[in-house]
Short mmCIF file of C-alpha atoms in Angstrom, two decimals:
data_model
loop_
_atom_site.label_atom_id
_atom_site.label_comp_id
_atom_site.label_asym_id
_atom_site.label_seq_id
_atom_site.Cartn_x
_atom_site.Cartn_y
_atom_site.Cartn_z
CA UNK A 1 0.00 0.00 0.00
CA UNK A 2 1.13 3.25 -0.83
CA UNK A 3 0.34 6.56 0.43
CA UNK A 4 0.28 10.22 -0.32
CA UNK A 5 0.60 12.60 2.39
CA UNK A 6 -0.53 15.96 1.22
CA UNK A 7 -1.37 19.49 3.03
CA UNK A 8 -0.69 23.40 2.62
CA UNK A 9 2.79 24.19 4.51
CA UNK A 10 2.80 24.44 8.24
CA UNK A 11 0.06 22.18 8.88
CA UNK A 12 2.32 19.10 10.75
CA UNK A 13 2.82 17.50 7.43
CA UNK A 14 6.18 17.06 7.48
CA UNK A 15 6.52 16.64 11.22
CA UNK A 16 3.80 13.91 10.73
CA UNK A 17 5.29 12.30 7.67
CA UNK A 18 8.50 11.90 10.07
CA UNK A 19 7.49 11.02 13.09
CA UNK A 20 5.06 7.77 10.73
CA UNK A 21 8.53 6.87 9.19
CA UNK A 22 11.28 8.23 11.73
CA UNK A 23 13.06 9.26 8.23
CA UNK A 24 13.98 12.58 9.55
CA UNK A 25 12.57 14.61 6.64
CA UNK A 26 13.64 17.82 7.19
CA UNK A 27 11.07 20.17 9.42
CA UNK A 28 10.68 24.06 9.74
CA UNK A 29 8.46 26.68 10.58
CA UNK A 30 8.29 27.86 7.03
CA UNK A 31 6.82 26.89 3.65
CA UNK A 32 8.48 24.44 1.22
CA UNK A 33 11.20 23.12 3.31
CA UNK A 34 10.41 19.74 1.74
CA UNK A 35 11.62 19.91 -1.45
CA UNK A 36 12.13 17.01 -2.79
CA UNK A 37 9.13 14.21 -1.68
CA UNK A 38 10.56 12.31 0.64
CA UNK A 39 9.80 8.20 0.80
CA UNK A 40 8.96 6.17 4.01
CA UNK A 41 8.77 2.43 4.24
CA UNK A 42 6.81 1.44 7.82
CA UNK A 43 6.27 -1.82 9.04
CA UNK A 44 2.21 -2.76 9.93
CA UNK A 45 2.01 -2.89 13.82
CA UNK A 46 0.41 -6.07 13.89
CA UNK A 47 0.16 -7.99 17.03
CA UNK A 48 -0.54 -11.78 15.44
CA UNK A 49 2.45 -11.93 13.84
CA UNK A 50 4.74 -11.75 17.29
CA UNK A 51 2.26 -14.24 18.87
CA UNK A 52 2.64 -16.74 15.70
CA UNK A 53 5.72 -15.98 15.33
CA UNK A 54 6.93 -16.83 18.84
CA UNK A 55 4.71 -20.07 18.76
CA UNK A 56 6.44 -21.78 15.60
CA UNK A 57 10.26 -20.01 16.74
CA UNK A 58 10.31 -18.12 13.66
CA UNK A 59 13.28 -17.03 12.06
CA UNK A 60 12.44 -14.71 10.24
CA UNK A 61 8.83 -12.26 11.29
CA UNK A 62 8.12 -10.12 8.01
CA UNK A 63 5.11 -7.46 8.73
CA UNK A 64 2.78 -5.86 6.09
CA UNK A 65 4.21 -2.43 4.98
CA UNK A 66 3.42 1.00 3.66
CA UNK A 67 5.31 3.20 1.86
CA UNK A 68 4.13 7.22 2.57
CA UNK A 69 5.06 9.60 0.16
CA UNK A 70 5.82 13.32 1.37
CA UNK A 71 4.61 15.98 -0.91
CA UNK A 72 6.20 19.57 -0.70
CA UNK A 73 3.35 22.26 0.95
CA UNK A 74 0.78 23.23 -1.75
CA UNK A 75 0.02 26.47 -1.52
CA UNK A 76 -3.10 28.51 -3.06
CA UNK A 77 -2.12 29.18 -6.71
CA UNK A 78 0.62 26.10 -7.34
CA UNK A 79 -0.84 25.04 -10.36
CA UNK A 80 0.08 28.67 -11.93
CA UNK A 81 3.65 28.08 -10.69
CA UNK A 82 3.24 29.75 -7.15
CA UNK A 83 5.38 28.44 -4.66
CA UNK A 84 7.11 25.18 -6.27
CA UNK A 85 4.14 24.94 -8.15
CA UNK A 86 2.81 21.44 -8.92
CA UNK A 87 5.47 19.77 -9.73
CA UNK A 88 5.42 17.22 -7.30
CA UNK A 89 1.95 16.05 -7.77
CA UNK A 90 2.83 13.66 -10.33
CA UNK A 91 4.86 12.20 -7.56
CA UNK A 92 1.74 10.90 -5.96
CA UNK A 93 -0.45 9.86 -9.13
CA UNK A 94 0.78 6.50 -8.31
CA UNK A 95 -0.54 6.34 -4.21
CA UNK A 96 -3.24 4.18 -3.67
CA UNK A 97 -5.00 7.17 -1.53
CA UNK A 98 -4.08 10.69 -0.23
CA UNK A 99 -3.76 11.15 3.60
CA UNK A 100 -4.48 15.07 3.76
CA UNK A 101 -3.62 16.98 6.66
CA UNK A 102 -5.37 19.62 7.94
CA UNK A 103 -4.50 21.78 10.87
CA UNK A 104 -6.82 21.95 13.03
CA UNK A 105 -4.50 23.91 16.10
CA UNK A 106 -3.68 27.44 16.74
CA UNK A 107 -0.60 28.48 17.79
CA UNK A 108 0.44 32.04 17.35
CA UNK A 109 4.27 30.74 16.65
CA UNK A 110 3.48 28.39 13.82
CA UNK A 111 2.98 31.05 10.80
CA UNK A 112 -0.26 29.94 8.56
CA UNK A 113 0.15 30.50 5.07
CA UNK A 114 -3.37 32.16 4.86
CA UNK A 115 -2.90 34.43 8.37
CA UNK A 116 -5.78 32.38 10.07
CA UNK A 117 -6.62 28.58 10.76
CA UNK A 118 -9.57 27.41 8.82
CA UNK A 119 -9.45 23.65 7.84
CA UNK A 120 -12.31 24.13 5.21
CA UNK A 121 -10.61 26.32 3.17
CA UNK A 122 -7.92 24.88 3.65
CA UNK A 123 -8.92 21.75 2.39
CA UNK A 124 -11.27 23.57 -0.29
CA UNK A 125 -7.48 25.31 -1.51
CA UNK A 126 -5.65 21.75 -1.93
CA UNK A 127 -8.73 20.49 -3.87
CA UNK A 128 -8.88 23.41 -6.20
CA UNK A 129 -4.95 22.30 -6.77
CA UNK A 130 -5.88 18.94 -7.08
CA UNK A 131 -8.29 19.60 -9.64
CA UNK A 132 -6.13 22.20 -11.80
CA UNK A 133 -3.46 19.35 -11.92
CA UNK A 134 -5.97 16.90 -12.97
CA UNK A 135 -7.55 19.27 -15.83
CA UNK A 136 -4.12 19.54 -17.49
CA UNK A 137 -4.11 15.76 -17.72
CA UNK A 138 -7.18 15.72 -18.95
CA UNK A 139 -7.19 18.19 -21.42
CA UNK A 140 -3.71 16.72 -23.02
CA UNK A 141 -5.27 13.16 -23.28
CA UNK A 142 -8.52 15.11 -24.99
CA UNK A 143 -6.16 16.58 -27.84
CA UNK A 144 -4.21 12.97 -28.20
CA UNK A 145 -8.10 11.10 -28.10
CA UNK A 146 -9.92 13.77 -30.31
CA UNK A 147 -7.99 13.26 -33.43
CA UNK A 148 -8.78 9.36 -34.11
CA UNK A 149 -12.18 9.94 -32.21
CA UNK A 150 -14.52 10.54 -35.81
CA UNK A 151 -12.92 7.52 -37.40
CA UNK A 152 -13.19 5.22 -34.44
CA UNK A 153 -15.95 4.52 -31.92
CA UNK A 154 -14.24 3.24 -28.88
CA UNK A 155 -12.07 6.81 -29.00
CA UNK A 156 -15.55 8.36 -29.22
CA UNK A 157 -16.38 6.91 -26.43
CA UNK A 158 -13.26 7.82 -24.31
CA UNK A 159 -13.86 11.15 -25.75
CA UNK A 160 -17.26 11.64 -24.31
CA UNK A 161 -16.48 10.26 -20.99
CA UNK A 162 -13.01 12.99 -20.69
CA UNK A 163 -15.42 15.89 -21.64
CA UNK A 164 -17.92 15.03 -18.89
CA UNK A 165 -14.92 14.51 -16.23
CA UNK A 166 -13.45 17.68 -17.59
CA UNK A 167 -17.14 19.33 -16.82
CA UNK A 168 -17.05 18.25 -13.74
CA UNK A 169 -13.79 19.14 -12.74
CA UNK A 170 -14.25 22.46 -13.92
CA UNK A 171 -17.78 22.95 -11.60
CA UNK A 172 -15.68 22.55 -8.83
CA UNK A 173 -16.65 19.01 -8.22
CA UNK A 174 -13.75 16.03 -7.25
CA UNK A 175 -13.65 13.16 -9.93
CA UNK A 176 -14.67 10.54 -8.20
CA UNK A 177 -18.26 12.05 -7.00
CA UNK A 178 -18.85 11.86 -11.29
CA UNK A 179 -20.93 8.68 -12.23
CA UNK A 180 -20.15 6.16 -15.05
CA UNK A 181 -22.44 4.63 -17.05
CA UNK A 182 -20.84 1.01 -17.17
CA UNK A 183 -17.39 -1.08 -16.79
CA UNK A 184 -15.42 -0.10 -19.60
CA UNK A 185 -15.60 3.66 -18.81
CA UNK A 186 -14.90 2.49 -14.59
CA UNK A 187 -11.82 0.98 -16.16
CA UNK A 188 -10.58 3.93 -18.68
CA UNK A 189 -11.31 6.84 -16.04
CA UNK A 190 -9.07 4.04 -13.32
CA UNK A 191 -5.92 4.53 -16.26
CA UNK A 192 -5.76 8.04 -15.96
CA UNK A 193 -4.50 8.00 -12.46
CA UNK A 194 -6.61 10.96 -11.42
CA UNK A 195 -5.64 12.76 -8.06
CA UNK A 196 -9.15 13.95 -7.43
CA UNK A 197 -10.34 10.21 -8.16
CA UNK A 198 -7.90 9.01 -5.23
CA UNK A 199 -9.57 7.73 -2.19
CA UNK A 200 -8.98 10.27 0.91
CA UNK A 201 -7.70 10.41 4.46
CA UNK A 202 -7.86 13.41 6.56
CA UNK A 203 -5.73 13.92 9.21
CA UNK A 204 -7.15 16.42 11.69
CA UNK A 205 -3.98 17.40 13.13
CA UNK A 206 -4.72 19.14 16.58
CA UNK A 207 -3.18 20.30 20.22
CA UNK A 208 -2.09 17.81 22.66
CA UNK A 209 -5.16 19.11 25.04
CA UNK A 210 -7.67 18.11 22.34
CA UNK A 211 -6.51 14.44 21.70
CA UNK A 212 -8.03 12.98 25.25
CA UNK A 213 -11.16 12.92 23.79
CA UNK A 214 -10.75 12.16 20.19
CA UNK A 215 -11.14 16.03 19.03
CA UNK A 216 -15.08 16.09 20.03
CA UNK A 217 -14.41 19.50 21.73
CA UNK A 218 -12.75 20.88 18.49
CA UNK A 219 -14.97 23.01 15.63
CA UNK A 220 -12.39 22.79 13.28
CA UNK A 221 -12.24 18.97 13.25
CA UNK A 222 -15.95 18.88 13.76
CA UNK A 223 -16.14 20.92 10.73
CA UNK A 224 -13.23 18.14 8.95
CA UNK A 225 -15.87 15.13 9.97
CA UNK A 226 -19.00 16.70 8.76
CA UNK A 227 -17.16 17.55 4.87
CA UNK A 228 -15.54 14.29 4.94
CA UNK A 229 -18.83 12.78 5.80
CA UNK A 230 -20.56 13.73 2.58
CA UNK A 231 -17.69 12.62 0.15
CA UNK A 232 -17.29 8.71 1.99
CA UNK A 233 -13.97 9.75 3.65
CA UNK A 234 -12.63 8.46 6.33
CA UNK A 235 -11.02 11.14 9.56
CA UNK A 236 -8.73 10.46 12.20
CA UNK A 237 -7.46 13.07 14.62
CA UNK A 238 -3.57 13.06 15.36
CA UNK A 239 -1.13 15.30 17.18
CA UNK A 240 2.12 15.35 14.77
CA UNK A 241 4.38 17.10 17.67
CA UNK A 242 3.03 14.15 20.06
CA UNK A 243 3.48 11.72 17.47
CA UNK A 244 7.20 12.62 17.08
CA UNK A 245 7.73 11.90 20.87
CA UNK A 246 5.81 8.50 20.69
CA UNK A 247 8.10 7.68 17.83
CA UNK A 248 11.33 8.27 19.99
CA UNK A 249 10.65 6.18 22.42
CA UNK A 250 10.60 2.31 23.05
CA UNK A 251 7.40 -0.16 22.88
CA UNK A 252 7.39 -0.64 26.73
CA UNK A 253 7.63 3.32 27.14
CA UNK A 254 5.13 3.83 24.13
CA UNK A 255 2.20 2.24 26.08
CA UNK A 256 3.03 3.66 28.95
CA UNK A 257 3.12 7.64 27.31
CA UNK A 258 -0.08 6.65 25.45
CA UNK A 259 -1.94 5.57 28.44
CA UNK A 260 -0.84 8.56 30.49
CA UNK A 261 -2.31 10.47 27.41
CA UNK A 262 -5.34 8.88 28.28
CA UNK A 263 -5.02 7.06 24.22
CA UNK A 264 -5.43 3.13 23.66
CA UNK A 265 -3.17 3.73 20.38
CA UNK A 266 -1.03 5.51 18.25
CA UNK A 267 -1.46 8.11 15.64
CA UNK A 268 0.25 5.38 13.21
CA UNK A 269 -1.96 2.71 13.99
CA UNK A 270 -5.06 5.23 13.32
CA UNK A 271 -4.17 5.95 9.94
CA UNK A 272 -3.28 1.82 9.14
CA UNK A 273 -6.65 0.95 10.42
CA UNK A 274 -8.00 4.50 8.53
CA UNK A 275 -6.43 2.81 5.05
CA UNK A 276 -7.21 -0.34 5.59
CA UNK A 277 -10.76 0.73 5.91
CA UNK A 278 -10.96 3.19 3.03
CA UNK A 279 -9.19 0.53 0.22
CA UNK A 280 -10.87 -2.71 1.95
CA UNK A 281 -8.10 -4.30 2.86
CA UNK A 282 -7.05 -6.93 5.38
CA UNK A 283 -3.99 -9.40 6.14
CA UNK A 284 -4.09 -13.22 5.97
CA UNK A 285 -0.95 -14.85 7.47
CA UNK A 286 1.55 -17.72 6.33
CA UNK A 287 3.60 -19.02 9.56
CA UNK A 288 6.05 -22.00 9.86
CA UNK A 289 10.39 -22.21 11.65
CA UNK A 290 11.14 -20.53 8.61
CA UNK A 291 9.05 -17.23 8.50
CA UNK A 292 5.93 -15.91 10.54
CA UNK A 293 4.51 -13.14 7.54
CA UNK A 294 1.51 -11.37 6.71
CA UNK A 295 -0.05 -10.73 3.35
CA UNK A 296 -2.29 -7.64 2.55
CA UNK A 297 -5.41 -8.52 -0.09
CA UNK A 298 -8.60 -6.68 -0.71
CA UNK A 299 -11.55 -8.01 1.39
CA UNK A 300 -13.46 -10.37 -1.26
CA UNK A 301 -10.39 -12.14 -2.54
CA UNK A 302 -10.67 -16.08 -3.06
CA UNK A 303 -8.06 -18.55 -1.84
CA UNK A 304 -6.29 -18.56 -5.45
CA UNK A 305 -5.95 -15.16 -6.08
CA UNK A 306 -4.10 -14.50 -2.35
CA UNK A 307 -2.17 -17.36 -3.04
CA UNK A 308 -0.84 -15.54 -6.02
CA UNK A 309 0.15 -12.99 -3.68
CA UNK A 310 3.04 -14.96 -2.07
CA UNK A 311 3.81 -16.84 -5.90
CA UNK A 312 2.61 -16.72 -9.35
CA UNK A 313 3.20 -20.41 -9.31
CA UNK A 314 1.25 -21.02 -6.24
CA UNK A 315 -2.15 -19.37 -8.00
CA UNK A 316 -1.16 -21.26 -11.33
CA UNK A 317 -1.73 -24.54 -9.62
CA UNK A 318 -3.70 -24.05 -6.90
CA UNK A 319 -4.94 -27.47 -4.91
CA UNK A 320 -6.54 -26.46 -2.05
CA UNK A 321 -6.12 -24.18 1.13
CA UNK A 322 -5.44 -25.26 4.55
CA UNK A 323 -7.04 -22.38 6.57
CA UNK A 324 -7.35 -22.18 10.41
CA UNK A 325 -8.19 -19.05 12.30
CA UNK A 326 -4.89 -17.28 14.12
CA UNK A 327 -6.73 -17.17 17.61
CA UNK A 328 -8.05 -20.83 17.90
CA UNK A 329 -4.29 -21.75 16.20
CA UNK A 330 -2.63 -19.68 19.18
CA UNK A 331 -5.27 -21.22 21.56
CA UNK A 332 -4.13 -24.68 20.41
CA UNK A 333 -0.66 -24.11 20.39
CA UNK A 334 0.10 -26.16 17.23
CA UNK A 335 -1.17 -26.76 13.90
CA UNK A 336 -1.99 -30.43 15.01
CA UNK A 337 -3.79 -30.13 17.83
CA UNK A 338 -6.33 -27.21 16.28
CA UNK A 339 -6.55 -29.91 13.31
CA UNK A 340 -7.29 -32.83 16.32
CA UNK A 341 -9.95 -30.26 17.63
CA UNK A 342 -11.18 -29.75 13.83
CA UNK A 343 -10.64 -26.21 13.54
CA UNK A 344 -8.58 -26.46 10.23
CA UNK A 345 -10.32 -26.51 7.15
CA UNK A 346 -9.91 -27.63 3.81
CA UNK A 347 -10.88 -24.70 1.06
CA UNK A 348 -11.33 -25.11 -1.98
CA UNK A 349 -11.13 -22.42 -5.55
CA UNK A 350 -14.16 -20.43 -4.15
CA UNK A 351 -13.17 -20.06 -0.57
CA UNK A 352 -13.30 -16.31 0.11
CA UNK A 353 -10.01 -15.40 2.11
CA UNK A 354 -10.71 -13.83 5.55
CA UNK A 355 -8.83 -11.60 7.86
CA UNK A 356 -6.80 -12.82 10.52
CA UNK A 357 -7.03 -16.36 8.29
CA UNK A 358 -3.62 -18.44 9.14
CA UNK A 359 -3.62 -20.45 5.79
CA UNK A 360 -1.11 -22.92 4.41
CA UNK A 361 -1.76 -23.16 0.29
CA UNK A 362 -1.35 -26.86 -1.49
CA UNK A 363 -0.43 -26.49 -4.92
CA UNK A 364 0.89 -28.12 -8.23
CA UNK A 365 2.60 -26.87 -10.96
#
C-alpha cells in the first residue's frame, strides 16, 4: 500500500510524515522546506504476527508495509507556478490514496500561510490544486483522443467520458463524486491515475489538550468530519508534535506515554486501520520455523488469487487451502492439535479469504 501525504505548509505535514517513518525529513516553521518528496517504508504494527511468530520459533517475522510519500506544501495558486508549483503532484499519481492533513491547532508561533486557521478552506485550496493538476491531464489526453475519435468509436467513447470529467472538474466538483455509465468507462477513467479520483484520508492534526477525547471538543475537526462525511472519507485526529515523541521512544515506554495520554493507540496505527478501511483491505498470514509473515489482499479475494500474492506459481496450480483461524491456532498451540480439535479446514477455488485467516496453500505446478 502506498500513500500520499498531502497538506498546505505548516500544517504538521512534514513533522507527521516523520514522526510515521522516523526518516527525519527535514522540518521548519516555514513553507516548502520539503523539497524534494521524501519516501517512508513502515512496518504494519500487527500484534498476530509476534504471537505466531513466537509459537512456531520463527526465524524470520516479516510485517505488512506501507510506503508514505511526502509531498512539498501546496500552496493557493501552485498550479500557476506559485510556490514550487505542482510539480510534485505527479509524484503521488501513483498512491493508492491521499492522507491530507489539515491543521486543526492554533498556535500564534506556527505562521499559517493564509494568516488564520480554517481547515475548510484549507482543504477547499488543496482540492482546487488537485483539480487544476488533474484538468491539465485531462485536457492533453482530450487533444491525443480527439484526433482518431470521428474515425473510431471506442475513441468516441473515451472522448465523451473525458469531456464530462473535464465538466465536472471544472464545476468545482472532485472526480470521483462523477458517475459512469458502465465497466469499460470504470476501467478507462481508473488509467488516468486521477488525483481527485484518489480515495482520501484526513488527518485532523490538533493540540495535545484536544486528543483525550478524540477532538469532540474541536470546531475545526468537527467541521473536517461533517465535509468528509458527505464525500465517503474516512477522519482520524492526530497530534504530529506528540506523534514525534511516541516515535522516539521504546514499545514498553510507548504504552506507557499513550496511556498517560489517556489514548489506547497511536497516531500510526489510526491511519493503518484508517487505510485499511478506506481501500478494503485486510492481512491473511503464512507461519512456519522458517518465517511468521503477513499478506495484505482486498476483502473479497478467493483462496487462489491470495495465493498468487506470495507466488505466481502457487495461484497457477492451486490445490486447495489449509485455513485455520490465528486465535483458535494460538489457543491450540500447534497446527496439530487445532486440526485434532477440527478447527482447520480444507478450502477449496471459491473459498473467500478472511482476515486474521492463518492459511497454508497446497499447490501443483
Amino acid at each position: 500500500m502506498k500513500l500520499g501525504i498531502v497538506g498546505l505548509p505548516n500544517v504538521g505535514k512534514s513533522t507527521l510524515f516523520n514522526s510515521l517513518t522516523k526518516a527525519g525529513a527535514e522540518s521548519a516553521n516555514y513553507p516548502f522546506c520539503t523539497i524534494d518528496p521524501n519516501v517512508g517504508i513502515v512496518a504494519v504494527p500487527d500484534e498476530r504476527l509476534k504471537l505466531l511468530g513466537d509459537m512456531y520459533h520463527s526465524k524470520k517475522v516479516t510485517p505488512a508495509v506501507i510506503e508514505f510519500v511526502d509531498i512539498a506544501g501546496l500552496v493557493k495558486g501552485a498550479s500557476k507556478g506559485e510556490g514550487l508549483g505542482n510539480q510534485f503532484l505527479s509524484n503521488i499519481r501513483e498512491v493508492d490514496a491521499i492522507v491530507h492533513v489539515v491543521r486543526c491547532f492554533e498556535d500564534t508561533n506556527v505562521i499559517h500561510v493564509d494568516g488564520s486557521v480554517n481547515p475548510l478552506r484549507d482543504i477547499e485550496t488543496i482540492n482546487l490544486e488537485l483539480i487544476f493538476s488533474d484538468l491539465e491531464i485531462l485536457e492533453r489526453r482530450i487533444a491525443k483522443v480527439a484526433k482518431g475519435a470521428r474515425m473510431d468509436k471506442t475513441l468516441g467513447k473515451e472522448l465523451n467520458l473525458l469531456e464530462r470529467i473535464k465538466e465536472h472538474l471544472e464545476s468545482g466538483k472532485m472526480a470521483k463524486s462523477l458517475v459512469v455509465e458502465d465497466d469499460d468507462e470504470l476501467e478507462l477513467f481508473k488509467s488516468y491515475n486521477l488525483l481527485t479520483y484518489k480515495p482520501v484520508i484526513y488527518a485532523a492534526n490538533v493540540a495535545e489538550d484536544d486528543l483525550a477525547d478524540d477532538g469532540a471538543s474541536n470546531k475545526g475537526v468537527a467541521a473536517v468530519r461533517e465535509f468528509a462525511a458527505g464525500e465517503d472519507s474516512e477522519v482520524f485526529v492526530i497530534c504530529a508534535q506528540i506523534e514525534q515523541e511516541i516515535a522516539e521512544l521504546e514499545d514498553d515506554e510507548k504504552t506507557m506515554f499513550l496511556e498517560e495520554l489517556g489514548l489506547s493507540e497511536s497516531g500510526l496505527e489510526k491511519l493503518i486501520k484508517a487505510s485499511y478501511h478506506l481501500l478494503g483491505l485486510i492481512s491473511y498470514l503464512t507461519s512456519g520455523e522458517d518465517e511468521t509473515r503477513a499478506w495484505t489482499i482486498k476483502v473479497g479475494t478467493k483462496a487462489p488469487q491470495a495465493a498468487g500474492k506470495i507466488h505466481s506459481d502457487f495461484e497457477r496450480g492451486f490445490i486447495k487451502a489449509e485455513v485455520v483461524n490465528y486465535k483458535d491456532l494460538l489457543e491450540q498451540g500447534s497446527l496439530a492439535a487445532a486440526r485434532e480439535k477440527g478447527m482447520v479446514r480444507m478450502e477449496g477455488k471459491e473459498y473467500v479469504v478472511q482476515d486474521g485467516d492463518v492459511i497454508l496453500f497446497r499447490f501443483n505446478v
